[in-house]
Amino acid sequence: MVIAKARAVDGPDKSFRAAEIERRDLDVHDVLIEIKYAGICHSDIHTAHGDWGEVKYPLVPGHEIAGIVTEVGSEVTKYKAGDRVGVGCMVDSCGECKNCREGEEQYCLKGNVPTYAGVDKYGEPTQGGYSTHIVVTEDFVLRIPDNIELDAAAPLLCAGITTYSPLNHWNAGPGKKVAVVGMGGLGHMAVKIAHAMGAEVSVLSRTLNKKEDGLEFGAEAYYATTEPDTFEKLAGTFDLIINTVSAKIDISAYLSLLTLDGAMVNVGAPAEPLEVNVFSLIGHRRSFAGSMIGGIRETQEMLDFCGEHGIVPKIEVISADYIDEAYERVLASDVKYRFVIDTSTI
Ligand code: NAP
Ligand code: ZN
C-alpha cells in the first residue's frame, strides 16, 4: 500500500488541509502513478461545496491528472514504469453493459466510478488527484503525447475531452458555425479544439474583457452577451452552441441563435434546473442536448488530436497552498484559463 500525501477538504465551507490517503496495493491490472500535476475543474468546486448534493468528507478532488507510471501489476500490458500518463474523471466502469462495450464508459448503465467522491469495486471511497499518487486499473489510464508537457496535459483530461466529445459528436468542422458560451477552463479548450477541427468559431462571453485571448485561441468573432443587441444581431446564426457556463443562464435566448436543425449542447452543470421555452425549439427543429466528458477511446483520440495540432490549455501553475484562493478566483471568473496544482508542493 502507498500512503499518498494529499490536500483534502472537510466540508462545504472548509479550507483545504494537508492529509494522507491510502492507495490500494496493486491488483494484477493496476497501475501506480506518481502524480505530477492536477488541474482544478469547476466541478471540483461544485462537489467540494456540495452544490450537487451530499458529499462524503474528507474529500480529495481532482480529475485532471498527469503523471508518471512508477509500478505496474503483474498482468498489465499497456503501460510500464516511466510512461507519461493521465487519468480523467472516471477510474472504472462495469465494462459489460451496452454503453461500456461501445466505448462510452462515462455512460455506464451501472454508473461509472468517478475519480473522486465515488465508491470503487472494493467498496472504498475514491479520492482524486490533489495528491501525490493514485492507483488506477490500466483500462482507465491514458497516454500523454510526447510533445505535451505534463502540466499542460492535465486539463485535457477533463476540460479537453468534455469539449472535444460534443464537438466531435455534433460534427463541428469546415462549413460549421460553432459558438462557445463562457470562456473559462472548458470554454477556452472548446475554442481551440473547434478551431482545429476546421469550424468557424465565435465566443459568447459576458464581456469583451477576454476578446484578445479568444481571437488568439482561434475564434473568428467574440461577442458580449451583456450588450443589448447581441442576441438580435446573431439570431439564427449557429449550427452548434456549446454552453460551458457553470451558472443558470437564459437558455431560450441562446437557442434563438441556432439555425434550422441547430443544436445547443450543455456541458456546464449548474445546480439549478434550466428553463427552456419550447417555442425556441419547435419553430426551427432545434435540439437542446447534454454531454458528459467522453469515453476512454475518445479521450485517447482527443489527446492524440491535441498532440498533432499542438493544442494545449493556457494554464497558471500553483502550489497546493493556493487551492482555496484558486477556488475563489475561479468563482469570480478570474482564471486564465485553468489552475494546475504542482503536486510536488503537496
Ligand atoms: P470556469 O472555468 O469557471 O468557466 C465557466 C465560465 O462560465 C466562466 O469563465 C464565465 O465565462 C461563465 N460564467 C460563470 N458564471 C456565469 C454567470 N453567472 N453567468 C454567465 N456566465 C457565467 O468553469 P469550467 O471548469 O470551465 O466548468 C464549467 C462548467 O462545466 C461547470 O459547471 C462544470 O461543473 C461543468 N463541467 C461539466 C462537465 C461535463 O462532463 N459535462 C465536465 C467538466 C465540467 P465568461 O467570463 O466568458 O462569461
Ligand atoms: Zn472536470
PDB file of C-alpha atoms and ligand atoms in Angstrom, residues 41-44 63-64 89 116 158-159 162 186 293 338, ligand 2:
ATOM      1  CA  CYS A  41     -12.034  21.977 -12.627  1.00  0.00           C
ATOM      2  CA  HIS A  42     -15.140  23.929 -11.695  1.00  0.00           C
ATOM      3  CA  SER A  43     -16.706  20.507 -10.993  1.00  0.00           C
ATOM      4  CA  ASP A  44     -14.207  20.117  -8.124  1.00  0.00           C
ATOM      5  CA  HIS A  63      -9.870  14.604 -12.038  1.00  0.00           C
ATOM      6  CA  GLU A  64      -7.377  16.238 -14.366  1.00  0.00           C
ATOM      7  CA  CYS A  89     -12.981  11.885 -14.433  1.00  0.00           C
ATOM      8  CA  TYR A 116     -13.274  11.143  -6.517  1.00  0.00           C
ATOM      9  CA  CYS A 158     -11.495  16.833 -18.285  1.00  0.00           C
ATOM     10  CA  ALA A 159     -11.763  20.252 -19.945  1.00  0.00           C
ATOM     11  CA  THR A 162     -15.617  17.381 -22.255  1.00  0.00           C
ATOM     12  CA  LEU A 186     -13.805  24.354 -20.700  1.00  0.00           C
ATOM     13  CA  ILE A 293     -16.884  14.013 -20.548  1.00  0.00           C
ATOM     14  CA  ARG A 338      -7.015  26.758 -15.789  1.00  0.00           C
TER      15      ARG A 338
HETATM   16 ZN    ZN B   2     -13.858  18.414 -14.638  1.00  0.00          ZN
END
